[in-house]
Structures are given as C-alpha cells and as structure tokens.
Amino acid sequence: MQSMSQSPLFSKHLPSAARMRFLVVSVLILAVLVAGCGRVQTADDEYEQTLEQIDSIQEYLGEREIYELNPEDMAWLEREFATLAQRVERMEDASSLPLGLDRVAEFGSARYRSMMEMLEVAALLAESGQIIANIANESMTALDEQGFRFDPQDDGETWLEVIHRRDSEIDEALLIMDEALTRRDKIDESELPGRVQGNLYRIDQMIEDFGSQIELAQQREMAYEALGIDEQRRYLVLFQNPTELRPTGGFVGTITVLELHRGQISSYEFQDVYDISRAYSRVTSHEIEPPWAISEYVRPDKLQFQDANWWPNFPDSASMLIEMADASGWPELHGVAAVQPETFQDLIDVAGEIEVEVDGETRTITSDNLLEESERQRRVQRETGEGETGHKEVIELIGEVLIDQLSLGDRDDLIPAVLMMFDRLDQRDMQAYHEDENVQQFLEERNWAGLLEPQPDTPTLSTIFANVTGLKTSLAMQPTMDLYFEPDDEDDSVNVTATISLEHTGAAGGDPFYEGFQRYWIDVNLPENATLLDSSVDAVEDPDASSGGAYVVNLHVETTEEITIEFSMPITERLLLRRQPGLVTMYGGIEQSGCDEVVEYWGDRDIVLLLDGSCPEIEWIEE
C-alpha cells in the first residue's frame, strides 16, 4: 500500500511547500471538526432542554389567560423567559462555526442559515416575552392593590398608570416581536432538519399567542384616552329594553352616567330616562323635529330624549343624545354605550347570583331570570296595584349591585367580564360611540360602533324594525326574511326578491301590554347602487326612509303579515345581512335561480352571503 506522500495526487501535482501548507490546513480542519462534535453535542443538549422548557411553560399556563396569573406566577414566567433567552444564546454559540467558517457556511448552506435564523427568532421572542411579563406583573400587582374603583384618598399608581409609565418599553417589545415575525416568515422550513421541522410549531404557537396581544397593545393610546389617564371621562350608558323594540335595540328606560379616571370607575349614577327627558323638555331654545314614525304614532311636538336612539346607525343616535344632554345643562359627555339584556346576563354569569331587596322581599337575580325579574314588578303592579318600588328602580338596584360586585371584586371576575363585553360588542349586543375621532375610528374598525354598514367594502342589506305602540309586545313578534336571487348577466345585475314576514306569537286573552296589538315601522336599507323595483305594500311618506322604503305593518294577535320587496343591484360576490340588536332572531331561506338548494340561515349575528357560485353559500363572520 502506498503512503500518502507517495500518492500521485500529492507528489505529482503539489510542490513541497504546498504539500506542507495543505497538511497544516488539514490538521486545522480536523481540529475544527473535533471541536464541532463537542459543539453539536452542546447545541443538541440545549435544544432538548429548550423544548422541555417551552413545554413546561405551556403546561404551566395551560388554558389560563395572563390576567389569571398572580404576581408569583408572573415572576416565574419572567424568569423562565430569561432562562429561555440564555439557552437560545448558548445554542447560537454552540451552532456558530469558528475561524470565519460561519461566513462560508452562511453563503454555502441554506440549512445553516435557516437554523441560525430560527434560533434568532426564538431569542427575540424570549426577549420580548421577558419584557412583557415584567410589565404585566407590575400592572396586575397594581390592579390587585388599587382595584378598579377610584379612591380619592389613595394616590397609589393604578394598573393603567403603570402601563402608561412603561409605554416606551412596550414599544420596544413590540418592535422586537415585529422583527421576530419578519424573520420567521423568511425561514425556509424545507431546509431545516426533520426533527427541527417537527418542533417548529412551538415557535409558531408562541408567535400566535403574542400576535393576539400585539393588536391590543398597539391600541393603548385609545385606552389611555377612553379610560381617562389624565382627565376624567364621562359616559352615558343606555339600557335598551327589547320588549319595546327600537332601531338601535330597544326603548331606553334606564340610563347610567359612568365616570372613569386613571383606568378606574370614579362614580356612577343610575337614573330614570324621564328625569333627563323632563329637563330637556323645559329647554325651548333647542327643539328637534321628531322622525316621521315618532311624530305620527308617539308624540308630534318635538323629539324627546327617550326617543333619540331612533337612528339605526348608532353614531347618529349617540351624537344626538350627547347634543340633547348638553342642551339640558349636563356636564360634558365623552361617549355613549348601548347595552342589551344579553350583556347583563353574561355579567351576572361572571359575578354570580345577585340579591336585591324589593318592597321588603329578597329577590335572587340570575342570568336565566333577569328578563322576567326586570318586568316582574311592572306585572305585579298592573295585576294588583301593589308595590312601592317601580319597575325601573328594580333595574337600577340590579345594576348597582352588579357594578359593585364586579368593580370591588378581584380581577378573576373583572377581566373575564370585560372580555365578555368585547364578545357582546362583536355581536352588537353592545354598541359604543366616542367623541374622540381616533377612539371612534378604532371602534368602527373593530365593528363595535353599531354602524348601519359594518363592512365598507361589502354591500349590506338591513331591515330595521321599531315598535311604535308604546306597548312591551316585541318579544311576541317572530320575523323571517326569505331571499331569492336571479342574476341578469346581460346588464351585470341581479334581481332580488325579499319576502319579510312578521308573525304575532302572542296568545289571545293574554295581557295586552305584553301580548297585544303591535305596530311596526320597518325601514329597508338596500345595498349601495341598488334600485327599488316594486313592493307588495305601499311605502309610507317618510322623508328619512332608506333606499328600500319605509313601511308600517299592523299586527294583531295570532296573525301573520307579509311584505315582498323587489330590487335590482349590481352583481356582487358578497352580500352582508346586518343583524339588528334587540330583534327576536330572524331566520329564513336563500334561493338562487338555477340552483335546487335552499340555504337556511339563522341571523343571531351578521352573516355574509357568498354569491359567486351556482348556489349561494353562507360565510359566517368570525367571532
């Protein structure tokens, strides 16, 4: 066997000096490879420990939200993120190539680049997580200590003030997270080792968890304004009664003026709506002509405060209420919120049963009996003439106890209650308006503002119902709406037939106040650029009627009335059916010419019809 020095490869093609340099380089490469084996083992150990730590964090958190963690939990989480950052740094050190070979690998190995990029993403996430955990810890500690009720004798820093003070650090964490997201998108997963690919979901899950928080964190300027970080903010809260349906959700019988300062409730006061209505009625210098249906069937003189939620586009009603309150001499209002009973029911689910004293009797209020108990006092007084406490006073008692239980309780109840209100805003069982244009823009973008056209880029069909009898009969009316689409390819339009049916489900011989005669004003708002072709019932001469016309339907007990409306609209791939808050859930069927299927819908929230196929489909808007 020939020695290497006698091999033609070396002896023939390399001079002596070159052979020596080659041997030296070979020894150095061998040394690097030997060292690399140790580095690989170190990186591998750190990799396994990192996976175990991530699993440990996820197992510890489980399904808990960040607000459910106590200060000890937060401190532990902060330490874990710090340890995670150190481990990733050691993996980076162990994975980097010495002697400048990292640059060679960077340009020559896609796998090496992808691995190092993944480690950098993990390091960035660990760093931002450490910052956020620290801020959350301090903020939640302040919430536990200071609570959600403002105490003028306590000048301790509130949870909102902690966040405001550390605002620049939040920006720093958001920038780090943004860089992590950018780097993650650039990773070529196919170049990663199989084992690493299989565990990449852990990083993606962490990014997803962070992502849901980033959106809210980016809107904190709106929170500072809305929650009164510098100055007190005052809001009018409307409690809408769907038993007497109105365009925004129901007749307003009870209101609350809620004041917030430094992220806490500084005061609240429940009032009968007629208290402010009487104050406004005495103002002769500010008179507003009532809408046609109010003037025709309710009161003809001037618009009263309790009727000012007439405009289904909630910002219009809210701004009108603020204008009237200002004319009545009220302190400045910064916004308006409208609340449906469903929101109250959710809050009671969180707070637990409520006990109130009514005429010497203790009544237990639950989410299941809220509506019944809200009307019980009125029923008792109608049937017996007894009872000193008024119907609206009972609602005020329930509201006061509920606010006290939630705002004076711990965050385990308070924060879930806030999150439930977010859900109700999504469904339009709460609607909000703010005088600050930036806050209002945020509300509209989140579809929390009660807009008549919730999605500007999607044509909308809405039917608005209002009970104009003054009776509490609306829950005994079941509406349906069937739609039939007939595309006309010649002029790129589609003819639509909407059949609206109203069934009186009350019983003959029942209490007429709750089950008697109903009269509905119905306003039909057609999609943009649609043209009304015909209707089976003549539209009323309402000067403010929408594009599909306004109609009046008289509905007697155990009868059904129907309106058919035909209109033409430009061909569209999507059509939104807007849900009216307070309306008994509308349902119906959707048909299209050339399609044998009938698509049924249940309108407990906005739905979008997909009209780009041979048959219509439903795309439910995500919760």
Coordinates of C-alpha atoms in Angstrom, one line a residue, residues 50 53-54 56-58 73-88 125-127 129-131 133-134:
T50 CA -35.3 24.3 25.4
Q53 CA -38.8 24.3 29.0
I54 CA -41.2 25.6 26.3
S56 CA -43.1 23.4 30.8
I57 CA -44.2 27.0 30.2
Q58 CA -47.2 25.9 28.1
D73 CA -46.8 33.3 38.5
M74 CA -45.7 36.4 36.7
A75 CA -42.3 36.4 38.4
W76 CA -41.8 32.8 37.5
L77 CA -42.8 33.4 33.9
E78 CA -40.3 36.3 33.7
R79 CA -37.5 34.1 35.0
E80 CA -38.4 31.4 32.5
F81 CA -38.2 33.8 29.6
A82 CA -34.8 34.9 30.8
T83 CA -33.6 31.3 31.1
L84 CA -35.0 30.6 27.7
A85 CA -33.1 33.5 26.2
Q86 CA -29.9 32.3 27.8
R87 CA -30.4 28.8 26.4
V88 CA -31.0 30.1 22.9
L125 CA -39.4 36.0 21.3
A126 CA -37.8 35.2 24.6
E127 CA -36.5 38.7 25.0
G129 CA -41.7 37.9 26.4
Q130 CA -39.4 38.8 29.3
I131 CA -40.2 42.5 28.9
A133 CA -44.1 39.5 31.5
N134 CA -42.3 42.1 33.7

